[in-house]
Coordinates of C-alpha atoms in Angstrom, one line a residue:
Chain A
M823 CA 10.4 -5.6 15.1
K824 CA 12.5 -2.4 15.4
T825 CA 15.7 -4.3 14.5
Y826 CA 14.0 -6.0 11.5
M827 CA 12.7 -2.7 10.3
K828 CA 16.1 -1.1 10.7
L829 CA 17.7 -4.1 8.8
A830 CA 15.0 -3.9 6.1
W831 CA 15.5 -0.1 5.7
R832 CA 19.3 -0.4 5.4
N833 CA 19.0 -3.3 3.0
L834 CA 16.8 -1.2 0.8
W835 CA 19.6 1.4 0.4
R836 CA 22.5 -0.9 -0.1
N837 CA 22.0 -0.5 -3.9
K838 CA 20.9 3.1 -4.0
R839 CA 20.6 3.5 -7.7
R840 CA 18.4 0.4 -8.1
T841 CA 16.1 1.5 -5.3
I842 CA 15.9 5.1 -6.7
I843 CA 14.9 3.7 -10.1
T844 CA 12.2 1.5 -8.6
V845 CA 10.9 4.3 -6.3
S846 CA 10.9 6.7 -9.4
S847 CA 8.8 4.2 -11.4
I848 CA 6.3 4.0 -8.5
F849 CA 6.3 7.7 -8.2
I850 CA 5.4 8.1 -11.9
A851 CA 2.6 5.5 -11.6
V852 CA 1.2 7.2 -8.5
L853 CA 1.4 10.6 -10.1
L854 CA -0.3 9.5 -13.3
S855 CA -3.0 7.5 -11.6
A856 CA -3.6 10.2 -8.9
L857 CA -3.9 12.8 -11.7
M858 CA -6.3 10.5 -13.6
K859 CA -8.3 9.7 -10.5
S860 CA -8.4 13.4 -9.5
M861 CA -9.6 14.4 -13.0
Q862 CA -12.2 11.7 -13.0
E863 CA -13.6 12.4 -9.5
G864 CA -13.4 16.1 -10.2
S865 CA -15.5 15.6 -13.3
Y866 CA -17.9 13.3 -11.5
D867 CA -18.2 15.9 -8.7
G868 CA -18.9 18.5 -11.3
M869 CA -21.6 16.3 -12.9
V870 CA -23.2 15.6 -9.5
D871 CA -23.0 19.2 -8.5
M872 CA -24.6 20.2 -11.7
A873 CA -27.4 17.7 -11.1
V874 CA -27.7 18.1 -7.4
K875 CA -26.9 21.7 -6.6
F876 CA -28.4 23.3 -9.6
Y877 CA -31.5 21.2 -10.0
S878 CA -32.6 18.1 -8.2
G879 CA -31.2 18.7 -4.7
A880 CA -29.8 15.8 -2.7
I881 CA -33.2 14.4 -1.8
Q882 CA -36.8 15.1 -3.0
V883 CA -40.1 14.3 -1.4
H884 CA -43.0 13.7 -3.8
K885 CA -46.4 12.3 -3.7
D886 CA -46.1 8.5 -3.9
G887 CA -45.8 7.4 -7.5
Y888 CA -44.9 10.9 -8.9
W889 CA -41.5 10.0 -10.1
E890 CA -42.9 7.1 -12.2
N891 CA -45.6 9.3 -13.6
Q892 CA -44.5 12.9 -13.5
R893 CA -47.8 14.7 -14.0
L894 CA -49.4 17.6 -12.1
N895 CA -52.2 15.2 -11.2
N896 CA -49.7 13.4 -9.0
S897 CA -48.9 16.5 -7.0
L898 CA -49.0 16.8 -3.2
R899 CA -50.6 19.1 -0.8
I900 CA -48.5 20.9 1.8
N901 CA -48.9 19.2 5.1
D902 CA -47.8 20.2 8.6
S903 CA -46.4 16.8 9.5
L904 CA -44.3 16.8 6.4
I905 CA -42.9 20.3 7.2
D906 CA -42.2 19.2 10.8
A907 CA -40.2 16.2 9.5
L908 CA -38.2 18.4 7.3
E909 CA -37.6 21.0 10.0
S910 CA -36.6 18.5 12.6
S911 CA -33.9 16.7 10.6
D912 CA -30.4 17.7 11.8
H913 CA -28.6 17.5 8.5
I914 CA -31.0 19.2 6.2
N915 CA -29.6 22.7 5.4
F916 CA -32.4 24.0 3.3
Y917 CA -35.5 22.7 1.6
T918 CA -37.8 24.4 -1.0
P919 CA -41.2 23.6 -2.5
R920 CA -41.5 23.3 -6.2
I921 CA -44.2 22.9 -8.8
E922 CA -42.7 21.6 -12.0
S923 CA -44.3 21.0 -15.4
F924 CA -44.0 21.5 -19.1
S925 CA -45.5 24.0 -21.4
L926 CA -45.2 25.5 -24.8
A927 CA -43.5 29.0 -24.8
S928 CA -43.9 31.4 -27.7
S929 CA -42.8 34.7 -28.9
E930 CA -44.1 36.0 -32.3
N931 CA -43.6 33.1 -34.7
L932 CA -41.3 31.0 -32.5
T933 CA -42.4 28.2 -30.1
K934 CA -40.5 25.8 -27.9
G935 CA -41.3 23.2 -25.3
V936 CA -40.1 24.5 -22.0
M937 CA -39.7 23.3 -18.4
V938 CA -41.6 25.5 -16.0
L939 CA -40.4 25.6 -12.4
G940 CA -42.6 27.3 -9.9
I941 CA -40.4 28.3 -7.1
D942 CA -40.3 30.0 -3.7
P943 CA -37.7 32.5 -4.8
E944 CA -36.0 32.9 -1.5
R945 CA -35.9 29.2 -0.5
E946 CA -35.0 28.2 -4.1
N947 CA -32.0 30.5 -4.0
Q948 CA -30.9 28.9 -0.7
V949 CA -30.9 25.5 -2.3
T950 CA -29.7 26.1 -5.9
K951 CA -28.2 29.6 -5.7
V952 CA -30.3 30.5 -8.8
K953 CA -30.0 34.2 -8.1
S954 CA -26.2 34.1 -8.7
K955 CA -26.9 32.8 -12.2
L956 CA -28.8 36.0 -13.1
V957 CA -27.1 37.7 -16.0
E958 CA -29.7 40.4 -16.8
G959 CA -32.6 42.0 -15.0
V960 CA -33.8 41.3 -11.5
Y961 CA -34.6 38.2 -9.4
L962 CA -38.2 37.2 -8.7
D963 CA -40.1 38.5 -5.7
Q964 CA -42.2 36.2 -3.5
N965 CA -45.4 36.8 -5.5
D966 CA -43.9 38.0 -8.7
E967 CA -46.1 37.9 -11.8
G968 CA -43.1 37.8 -14.1
V969 CA -40.7 35.0 -15.1
L970 CA -37.0 34.3 -15.4
L971 CA -35.8 32.8 -18.6
S972 CA -32.8 30.7 -19.2
A973 CA -30.3 32.5 -21.5
G974 CA -30.5 29.8 -24.2
L975 CA -34.2 29.9 -24.3
A976 CA -34.3 33.7 -24.4
K977 CA -31.9 33.6 -27.3
Y978 CA -34.0 31.0 -29.2
L979 CA -37.2 32.9 -28.7
K980 CA -35.4 36.2 -29.4
L981 CA -36.7 37.6 -26.2
N982 CA -35.2 40.3 -24.0
L983 CA -35.7 41.8 -20.7
N984 CA -39.3 43.2 -20.2
D985 CA -40.6 41.4 -23.3
T986 CA -43.6 39.2 -22.8
L987 CA -43.5 35.4 -22.9
V988 CA -46.6 33.6 -23.9
M989 CA -47.2 30.1 -22.5
L990 CA -49.7 27.5 -23.3
G991 CA -50.0 24.1 -21.6
Q992 CA -52.1 21.7 -19.7
G993 CA -52.9 22.3 -16.0
Y994 CA -54.2 20.3 -13.1
H995 CA -56.8 17.7 -14.1
G996 CA -56.5 18.6 -17.8
V997 CA -57.5 22.3 -17.4
S998 CA -56.0 24.5 -20.1
A999 CA -53.2 26.7 -18.9
A1000 CA -52.4 29.9 -20.8
G1001 CA -50.8 33.1 -19.8
K1002 CA -48.6 36.0 -20.7
F1003 CA -45.6 36.8 -18.5
P1004 CA -43.2 39.7 -18.4
I1005 CA -39.6 38.7 -18.4
R1006 CA -37.9 40.0 -15.2
G1007 CA -34.5 38.5 -15.8
I1008 CA -32.3 36.2 -17.8
I1009 CA -30.4 33.3 -16.1
K1010 CA -27.4 31.5 -17.4
H1011 CA -27.9 27.9 -16.1
P1012 CA -24.6 25.9 -15.9
N1013 CA -26.4 22.9 -17.4
P1014 CA -26.4 23.5 -21.1
E1015 CA -29.6 21.4 -21.6
F1016 CA -31.4 23.3 -18.9
N1017 CA -30.1 26.6 -20.2
K1018 CA -32.1 26.0 -23.4
M1019 CA -35.4 25.2 -21.7
L1020 CA -36.0 26.7 -18.2
V1021 CA -38.6 29.1 -17.2
F1022 CA -38.8 30.1 -13.5
M1023 CA -41.8 31.7 -11.9
S1024 CA -43.0 32.3 -8.4
I1025 CA -44.8 29.4 -6.9
G1026 CA -48.1 31.2 -6.4
Q1027 CA -48.1 32.4 -10.0
C1028 CA -47.2 28.9 -11.3
Q1029 CA -50.0 27.3 -9.2
M1030 CA -52.4 29.8 -10.7
F1031 CA -51.1 29.2 -14.2
Y1032 CA -51.7 25.4 -13.9
S1033 CA -54.9 25.8 -11.8
A1034 CA -53.1 23.8 -9.0
E1035 CA -53.6 26.1 -6.0
G1036 CA -52.0 24.7 -2.9
L1037 CA -50.3 21.9 -4.8
L1038 CA -46.6 21.1 -5.2
T1039 CA -44.8 18.5 -7.2
S1040 CA -41.8 18.2 -4.9
F1041 CA -39.9 19.4 -1.9
V1042 CA -36.2 19.7 -2.9
I1043 CA -33.8 19.2 0.0
M1044 CA -30.2 20.1 0.4
V1045 CA -28.1 18.5 3.0
D1046 CA -24.8 19.5 4.7
D1047 CA -22.9 16.3 3.7
Y1048 CA -23.6 14.1 0.7
A1049 CA -22.2 11.2 2.5
K1050 CA -25.1 11.4 5.0
I1051 CA -27.8 11.3 2.2
P1052 CA -28.8 7.7 2.9
K1053 CA -29.0 8.3 6.6
I1054 CA -31.2 11.4 6.1
Q1055 CA -33.3 9.7 3.6
H1056 CA -33.8 6.7 5.9
S1057 CA -34.8 9.0 8.8
L1058 CA -37.3 10.9 6.6
I1059 CA -38.8 7.7 5.4
K1060 CA -39.3 6.7 9.0
S1061 CA -40.9 10.0 10.0
I1062 CA -43.4 10.6 7.2
N1063 CA -46.3 8.5 5.9
T1064 CA -44.7 6.5 3.1
N1065 CA -48.2 5.5 1.8
E1066 CA -48.7 9.1 0.9
Y1067 CA -45.1 10.2 0.0
E1068 CA -42.0 8.9 -1.7
V1069 CA -38.5 10.0 -0.6
M1070 CA -35.8 9.7 -3.3
N1071 CA -32.2 10.6 -3.3
W1072 CA -30.4 12.1 -6.3
E1073 CA -28.9 8.7 -7.4
E1074 CA -32.4 7.2 -7.6
M1075 CA -33.7 10.1 -9.5
Q1076 CA -30.7 10.2 -11.9
P1077 CA -29.8 6.5 -12.6
V1078 CA -28.3 7.3 -16.0
L1079 CA -25.8 9.7 -14.4
V1080 CA -24.9 7.2 -11.8
Q1081 CA -24.5 4.5 -14.4
Q1082 CA -22.4 6.8 -16.6
I1083 CA -20.0 7.5 -13.7
E1084 CA -19.8 3.9 -12.7
S1085 CA -19.0 2.7 -16.2
D1086 CA -16.4 5.4 -16.6
R1087 CA -14.8 4.3 -13.3
Q1088 CA -14.6 0.8 -14.5
T1089 CA -12.8 1.8 -17.7
A1090 CA -10.3 3.8 -15.6
V1091 CA -9.8 0.8 -13.4
I1092 CA -8.7 -1.3 -16.4
F1093 CA -6.3 1.5 -17.5
K1094 CA -4.8 1.9 -14.1
G1095 CA -4.6 -1.8 -13.7
I1096 CA -2.3 -2.1 -16.7
L1097 CA -0.2 0.8 -15.5
Y1098 CA 0.2 -0.7 -12.0
L1099 CA 0.9 -4.2 -13.5
V1100 CA 3.9 -2.7 -15.5
I1101 CA 5.2 -1.1 -12.3
A1102 CA 4.5 -4.3 -10.3
F1103 CA 6.8 -6.3 -12.7
G1104 CA 9.4 -3.6 -12.2
I1105 CA 9.3 -4.1 -8.5
L1106 CA 9.3 -7.8 -8.9
G1107 CA 12.4 -7.6 -11.0
T1108 CA 14.2 -5.5 -8.3
I1109 CA 13.1 -8.0 -5.6
M1110 CA 14.3 -11.0 -7.7
M1111 CA 17.7 -9.4 -8.2
M1112 CA 17.9 -8.5 -4.6
M1113 CA 17.2 -12.0 -3.5
S1114 CA 19.6 -13.6 -6.0
E1115 CA 22.4 -11.3 -4.9
R1116 CA 21.9 -12.0 -1.3
K1117 CA 21.5 -15.8 -1.4
R1118 CA 24.8 -16.4 0.4
E1119 CA 24.0 -13.8 3.0
F1120 CA 20.6 -15.5 3.7
G1121 CA 22.5 -18.8 4.1
V1122 CA 24.8 -17.2 6.6
V1123 CA 22.1 -15.6 8.8
I1124 CA 20.1 -18.9 8.8
A1125 CA 23.3 -20.8 9.6
V1126 CA 24.1 -18.6 12.6
G1127 CA 20.6 -19.0 14.0
M1128 CA 18.0 -16.7 12.4
Q1129 CA 14.8 -18.5 11.9
K1130 CA 13.4 -18.4 8.4
F1131 CA 10.2 -16.7 9.4
K1132 CA 12.2 -13.8 10.9
L1133 CA 14.2 -13.5 7.7
K1134 CA 11.0 -13.6 5.7
T1135 CA 9.7 -10.8 7.9
V1136 CA 12.7 -8.7 7.0
V1137 CA 12.4 -9.2 3.2
F1138 CA 8.7 -8.7 3.4
L1139 CA 9.3 -5.4 5.1
E1140 CA 11.9 -4.5 2.4
T1141 CA 9.3 -5.1 -0.3
I1142 CA 6.6 -3.2 1.4
L1143 CA 9.0 -0.3 2.2
I1144 CA 9.9 0.1 -1.5
G1145 CA 6.2 0.5 -2.3
F1146 CA 5.7 2.7 0.7
V1147 CA 8.6 5.1 -0.1
G1148 CA 7.4 5.2 -3.8
T1149 CA 3.9 5.9 -2.8
I1150 CA 4.9 8.7 -0.3
V1151 CA 7.1 10.3 -2.9
G1152 CA 4.3 9.9 -5.5
V1153 CA 1.7 11.4 -3.3
I1154 CA 3.9 14.3 -2.2
G1155 CA 4.9 14.9 -5.8
S1156 CA 1.3 14.8 -7.1
L1157 CA -0.2 17.1 -4.4
P1158 CA 1.0 20.4 -5.8
V1159 CA 0.2 19.3 -9.4
I1160 CA -3.3 18.3 -8.5
W1161 CA -3.7 21.3 -6.3
Y1162 CA -2.9 23.6 -9.2
F1163 CA -5.5 22.0 -11.5
Y1164 CA -8.0 21.8 -8.6
K1165 CA -7.7 25.6 -8.3
N1166 CA -7.5 26.1 -12.1
P1167 CA -9.8 23.7 -13.9
I1168 CA -9.2 23.3 -17.6
P1169 CA -11.8 24.8 -19.8
L1170 CA -12.5 22.7 -22.9
S1171 CA -13.1 24.0 -26.3
G1172 CA -13.8 22.8 -29.8
K1173 CA -15.3 19.3 -30.5
S1174 CA -14.6 17.9 -27.1
A1175 CA -16.5 20.8 -25.5
D1176 CA -19.4 20.3 -27.9
A1177 CA -19.5 16.6 -27.1
I1178 CA -19.7 17.3 -23.3
I1179 CA -22.3 19.9 -23.8
E1180 CA -24.3 17.4 -25.8
Y1181 CA -24.4 15.2 -22.7
G1182 CA -25.7 18.1 -20.7
F1183 CA -22.6 18.9 -18.8
E1184 CA -20.4 21.9 -18.4
P1185 CA -17.3 21.8 -20.8
V1186 CA -14.8 22.2 -18.0
M1187 CA -12.3 19.6 -16.7
Y1188 CA -12.5 19.8 -12.9
F1189 CA -10.0 18.1 -10.6
S1190 CA -10.6 16.6 -7.1
M1191 CA -8.5 16.9 -4.0
A1192 CA -10.6 14.2 -2.2
P1193 CA -8.4 12.1 0.1
S1194 CA -9.5 9.0 -1.8
V1195 CA -7.6 10.3 -4.8
F1196 CA -4.3 9.7 -2.9
L1197 CA -5.4 7.0 -0.5
N1198 CA -6.5 4.7 -3.4
Q1199 CA -3.0 4.8 -4.9
A1200 CA -1.4 4.0 -1.5
I1201 CA -3.7 1.0 -1.0
T1202 CA -3.2 -0.2 -4.6
I1203 CA 0.6 -0.1 -4.2
F1204 CA 0.4 -1.8 -0.8
V1205 CA -1.7 -4.6 -2.2
F1206 CA 0.6 -5.0 -5.2
T1207 CA 3.8 -5.0 -3.1
A1208 CA 2.1 -7.4 -0.6
V1209 CA 1.4 -9.8 -3.5
I1210 CA 5.0 -9.3 -4.8
A1211 CA 6.3 -10.1 -1.3
I1212 CA 5.0 -13.6 -1.7
Y1213 CA 8.0 -14.2 -4.1
P1214 CA 10.8 -13.7 -1.5
I1215 CA 8.8 -15.6 1.1
Y1216 CA 8.5 -18.5 -1.3
Y1217 CA 12.1 -18.2 -2.2
L1218 CA 13.3 -18.3 1.4
G1219 CA 10.9 -21.1 2.2
R1220 CA 12.7 -23.3 -0.4
L1221 CA 16.2 -22.1 0.4
K1222 CA 18.6 -24.8 1.5
V1223 CA 21.2 -23.3 3.8
I1224 CA 24.0 -25.5 2.5
N1225 CA 23.3 -24.5 -1.1
A1226 CA 23.1 -20.8 -0.2
L1227 CA 26.4 -21.0 1.6
R1228 CA 28.0 -22.7 -1.4
S1229 CA 26.6 -20.0 -3.8
Chain B
M1204 CA 34.2 -34.9 28.6
N1205 CA 33.1 -35.2 25.0
I1206 CA 31.0 -32.4 23.7
I1207 CA 30.8 -33.9 20.2
E1208 CA 30.5 -37.6 19.3
V1209 CA 30.5 -38.6 15.7
K1210 CA 29.6 -42.1 14.9
K1211 CA 29.9 -43.9 11.5
L1212 CA 29.3 -40.7 9.5
H1213 CA 28.7 -41.0 5.8
K1214 CA 27.9 -38.4 3.2
I1215 CA 27.0 -39.4 -0.3
Y1216 CA 26.1 -36.7 -2.9
D1217 CA 23.9 -37.5 -5.9
Q1218 CA 23.1 -40.9 -4.5
D1219 CA 20.7 -41.8 -7.2
T1220 CA 22.6 -40.4 -10.3
H1221 CA 26.4 -40.1 -9.9
P1222 CA 27.1 -41.0 -6.3
V1223 CA 30.1 -39.2 -4.7
H1224 CA 31.2 -40.5 -1.4
A1225 CA 32.4 -37.4 0.4
V1226 CA 32.7 -38.8 3.9
R1227 CA 33.1 -42.5 4.6
G1228 CA 32.4 -43.8 8.1
V1229 CA 34.1 -41.2 10.2
D1230 CA 34.1 -41.8 14.0
L1231 CA 35.4 -38.9 16.1
N1232 CA 35.0 -37.3 19.5
F1233 CA 35.9 -33.8 20.5
K1234 CA 36.4 -32.7 24.1
E1235 CA 35.7 -29.3 25.6
G1236 CA 38.6 -26.9 25.2
E1237 CA 40.1 -28.5 22.1
F1238 CA 42.0 -26.5 19.5
A1239 CA 41.7 -28.9 16.6
A1240 CA 42.5 -28.7 12.9
V1241 CA 40.9 -30.9 10.2
V1242 CA 43.3 -31.0 7.3
G1243 CA 43.6 -32.8 4.0
P1244 CA 43.8 -32.1 0.3
S1245 CA 41.0 -30.5 -1.6
G1246 CA 38.0 -32.8 -2.0
S1247 CA 39.1 -34.9 1.1
G1248 CA 35.7 -34.1 2.7
K1249 CA 36.9 -31.4 5.3
T1250 CA 34.2 -28.9 4.5
T1251 CA 31.5 -31.5 4.2
F1252 CA 32.5 -32.9 7.5
L1253 CA 32.4 -29.5 9.2
N1254 CA 29.1 -28.7 7.6
M1255 CA 27.5 -31.8 9.0
L1256 CA 29.1 -31.1 12.4
G1257 CA 27.5 -27.7 12.3
G1258 CA 24.0 -29.1 11.3
L1259 CA 24.2 -27.3 8.0
D1260 CA 24.1 -30.5 6.0
D1261 CA 22.5 -33.8 6.8
P1262 CA 24.6 -37.0 6.8
T1263 CA 23.5 -39.9 4.6
E1264 CA 24.3 -42.3 7.5
G1265 CA 25.6 -42.1 11.0
E1266 CA 24.9 -39.7 13.9
I1267 CA 26.3 -36.6 15.4
M1268 CA 25.7 -36.1 19.1
I1269 CA 26.4 -32.6 20.5
D1270 CA 25.9 -32.2 24.2
S1271 CA 24.1 -35.6 24.1
V1272 CA 21.6 -34.3 21.4
N1273 CA 21.4 -36.1 18.1
I1274 CA 21.3 -33.1 15.9
N1275 CA 20.1 -35.0 12.8
E1276 CA 16.9 -35.9 14.6
L1277 CA 16.0 -32.2 15.2
S1278 CA 13.4 -30.5 13.0
N1279 CA 14.7 -27.6 10.8
R1280 CA 13.4 -25.0 13.2
K1281 CA 14.9 -26.7 16.3
K1282 CA 18.2 -27.2 14.4
I1283 CA 18.4 -23.5 13.7
N1284 CA 17.8 -22.7 17.4
F1285 CA 20.3 -25.4 18.4
R1286 CA 23.0 -23.9 16.1
M1287 CA 22.3 -20.4 17.5
N1288 CA 22.8 -21.6 21.1
H1289 CA 25.5 -24.2 20.7
I1290 CA 27.6 -23.6 17.7
G1291 CA 29.6 -20.6 16.5
F1292 CA 30.6 -20.2 12.8
V1293 CA 33.5 -18.5 11.2
F1294 CA 33.5 -18.6 7.4
Q1295 CA 36.3 -18.2 4.9
A1296 CA 34.7 -15.1 3.3
Y1297 CA 33.9 -13.5 6.7
N1298 CA 30.2 -13.2 5.7
L1299 CA 29.3 -10.3 8.0
I1300 CA 26.0 -8.6 7.4
P1301 CA 27.1 -5.6 5.2
V1302 CA 24.4 -3.2 6.4
L1303 CA 25.2 -3.6 10.1
T1304 CA 28.2 -2.1 11.9
A1305 CA 30.8 -4.3 13.7
K1306 CA 28.9 -3.8 17.0
E1307 CA 25.5 -4.6 15.4
N1308 CA 27.0 -7.7 13.7
V1309 CA 28.2 -9.0 17.0
E1310 CA 24.9 -8.1 18.7
F1311 CA 22.8 -9.7 16.0
I1312 CA 22.9 -13.3 17.3
M1313 CA 22.3 -12.1 20.9
H1314 CA 19.3 -10.2 19.6
L1315 CA 18.0 -13.4 18.0
Q1316 CA 18.6 -15.1 21.4
G1317 CA 16.4 -12.5 23.0
R1318 CA 19.0 -11.2 25.4
S1319 CA 18.6 -7.8 27.0
K1320 CA 20.1 -4.6 25.5
H1321 CA 22.3 -4.1 28.5
D1322 CA 23.6 -7.7 28.3
R1323 CA 24.2 -7.4 24.6
E1324 CA 26.1 -4.2 24.8
L1325 CA 28.3 -5.4 27.6
R1326 CA 29.2 -8.6 25.8
T1327 CA 29.7 -6.9 22.5
K1328 CA 32.1 -4.5 24.0
E1329 CA 33.9 -7.3 25.8
L1330 CA 34.2 -9.4 22.6
L1331 CA 35.3 -6.6 20.4
E1332 CA 38.0 -5.7 23.0
A1333 CA 39.1 -9.3 23.0
V1334 CA 39.6 -9.2 19.2
D1335 CA 41.3 -5.8 19.4
L1336 CA 38.5 -3.9 17.6
A1337 CA 37.1 -1.8 20.4
D1338 CA 37.7 1.3 18.3
K1339 CA 35.7 -0.1 15.4
L1340 CA 32.4 -0.5 17.1
N1341 CA 30.4 1.7 14.7
V1342 CA 32.2 0.8 11.5
R1343 CA 30.5 -1.1 8.7
P1344 CA 32.3 -4.2 7.2
N1345 CA 33.2 -2.4 3.9
K1346 CA 35.3 0.0 5.9
L1347 CA 37.3 -2.8 7.6
S1348 CA 40.2 -4.8 6.3
G1349 CA 39.9 -8.5 5.7
G1350 CA 41.7 -9.4 8.9
Q1351 CA 39.5 -7.0 10.9
Q1352 CA 36.3 -8.4 9.3
Q1353 CA 37.4 -11.9 10.2
R1354 CA 38.0 -10.8 13.8
V1355 CA 34.5 -9.4 13.9
A1356 CA 33.3 -12.7 12.6
V1357 CA 35.1 -14.5 15.5
A1358 CA 33.5 -12.1 18.0
R1359 CA 30.2 -12.8 16.3
A1360 CA 30.7 -16.5 16.6
L1361 CA 31.5 -16.2 20.3
A1362 CA 28.6 -13.8 21.0
S1363 CA 26.0 -16.6 21.6
K1364 CA 28.3 -18.3 24.1
P1365 CA 28.5 -21.5 22.0
K1366 CA 29.9 -24.9 23.0
F1367 CA 32.3 -24.8 20.2
I1368 CA 33.4 -22.7 17.1
L1369 CA 33.6 -24.2 13.7
A1370 CA 35.9 -22.3 11.5
D1371 CA 36.0 -23.2 7.8
E1372 CA 39.4 -22.0 6.3
P1373 CA 39.3 -18.8 8.5
T1374 CA 42.7 -17.6 7.3
A1375 CA 42.4 -18.4 3.6
N1376 CA 41.6 -14.9 2.6
L1377 CA 44.0 -13.1 4.9
D1378 CA 47.6 -11.9 4.6
S1379 CA 50.2 -13.4 6.9
K1380 CA 50.1 -10.7 9.4
S1381 CA 46.3 -10.7 9.7
A1382 CA 46.3 -14.5 9.8
A1383 CA 48.9 -14.6 12.6
N1384 CA 47.0 -12.0 14.5
L1385 CA 43.7 -13.8 14.2
L1386 CA 45.3 -17.1 15.2
E1387 CA 46.8 -15.5 18.2
I1388 CA 43.4 -14.2 19.3
M1389 CA 41.7 -17.5 18.8
E1390 CA 44.5 -19.3 20.6
K1391 CA 44.2 -16.9 23.5
L1392 CA 40.5 -17.3 23.7
N1393 CA 41.0 -21.1 23.7
R1394 CA 43.7 -21.0 26.4
E1395 CA 42.1 -18.5 28.7
E1396 CA 38.4 -19.1 28.3
H1397 CA 38.5 -22.8 27.2
I1398 CA 36.6 -22.1 24.1
T1399 CA 36.7 -25.1 21.7
F1400 CA 37.8 -24.4 18.2
I1401 CA 37.6 -26.8 15.3
F1402 CA 39.1 -25.6 12.0
S1403 CA 39.1 -27.0 8.5
T1404 CA 42.3 -25.7 6.9
H1405 CA 45.0 -25.9 4.4
D1406 CA 47.1 -23.3 6.2
Q1407 CA 50.2 -24.6 7.8
R1408 CA 50.2 -21.7 10.3
V1409 CA 46.9 -23.0 11.6
V1410 CA 48.1 -26.6 11.7
D1411 CA 51.2 -25.4 13.6
K1412 CA 49.1 -23.8 16.3
A1413 CA 46.6 -26.7 16.6
R1414 CA 47.0 -29.2 19.5
R1415 CA 45.1 -31.9 17.6
V1416 CA 45.4 -32.5 13.9
I1417 CA 42.9 -34.8 12.1
T1418 CA 43.9 -35.6 8.5
L1419 CA 41.1 -36.6 6.2
D1420 CA 41.8 -38.3 2.8
D1421 CA 39.1 -39.4 0.4
G1422 CA 36.5 -39.0 3.1
M1423 CA 38.2 -41.1 5.7
I1424 CA 40.4 -40.4 8.7
K1425 CA 44.0 -40.9 7.7
S1426 CA 45.4 -39.8 11.0
D1427 CA 44.3 -38.2 14.3
V1428 CA 47.3 -36.8 16.1
Q1429 CA 47.4 -35.0 19.5
V1430 CA 50.3 -32.5 19.4

């Protein structure tokens, strides 16, 4: 095999200019598609982070049926066996209880529907790092009677630090919920939609507001590795009473986001498919020329005793090597470019930014350095070149030694 | 002892459309150690005959027995192996593998035969010394003259220890000095190591050196003279 590899490698460079042109075209294809893939995956990571890190967590535990019917009446009561299950799981970094509902919030003549999150301030900060989003004022204490307002909401209601927020809503079992809350701080939530509608309060205060003492709507769980989410979810399902609770991962809770990412991925596959097809024809052209130029040489080596399958192995290796060299050069070339954008995401402005904000995402173009960004290109080129390698194999299969020698 | 027996050999090209009778009923035997030249005008069937002798082309009729094996009955795969182990080829245009050095070109067939590295290196050195190219071991064909390339081709042909060497117009592309030098080497190998050479040629210098001259005309043997 070593000899065939040596032969293939030397054959590759017998027409340096042609090989360099082919390798360059693969390099450009790899660079473009790696950039595109990196941008896509970076954006998806940003979207998922937005959804998971700043709100839903990786997994949530609810009372069974809560997600279908998200009402306070479907809330759960804290239970030792549930806490034990959460504490004993290896891959759960943090978990936090929440009570979540809606209410009307007012100031003077302005009213707006808001999302109220009753949180354990310390635990919530471990999961969603909400404290770091504070732009004014102070963070909540454990039994704080005040609230944190998202910046967009504060702006809409024209409220400032230490002003009073009035809320009116429906509590547990239809009880009226009404209260006045001093504003302790203003938070800038990275999700533009949430930034217009979030009110945080301590969990005790929130339970009191909704007359739901001892009740929670969810446990929000953060894990050490997203890839382990299904495994952790499965182990939680096994360790708690599933007649009483439901355990959902972020993908189940946000199917629209998952669908959006999937459909975007499919569109990109078509685009990259066209790009690679153009490159594949370029490689095929090179291989066809190479085969045609060496017809006589093939005849000679078969005449002197080289079996066709050995010759096929050499030309197969040549084809694969072209792809391999192009991919390696492409990956090495795209690494610094993608690294730069990974470290310096592109902030969007104008209409494109508005459109992204409208979808509830941050108007920033992130890039990903995930190994799959590069690995996918290598696999694609390998598959393409392996398919192209069928041509020389077919050509040699049909080659008549005597015709080749006469050529 | 005959190493090649050719019986009633015919070759017809384009049999169905415009039949061309290139070889017509040739009967010939070659003994071990012969230094024979097949001569004749262009189109007389020399190359076709040699190609069939080397198992590169199939006869339309007749049989070729080499070492008591009817090569036309062999499958393609077996025929390739048979050629590798029994027949050495020297082509008019040298046809060395351009990406391999002289040493690697000679070693190539031995590598295909699965011989050990030590064995290959020993024989390569021996053969390149025999063709006066011991100092060109690591030189690629494009850095060698035509005569030197043809001498590497002879060394390559001998590498597999074949029963005989088929040389199709080996001196056609060489200047007189290189041709004479090549012929001298081949004659010496024949004389000292009893290697059988069968040439197809137009070159009078080759004919002059040959100890048997077979003249083909219009696909038939016109004469077969032991010199």
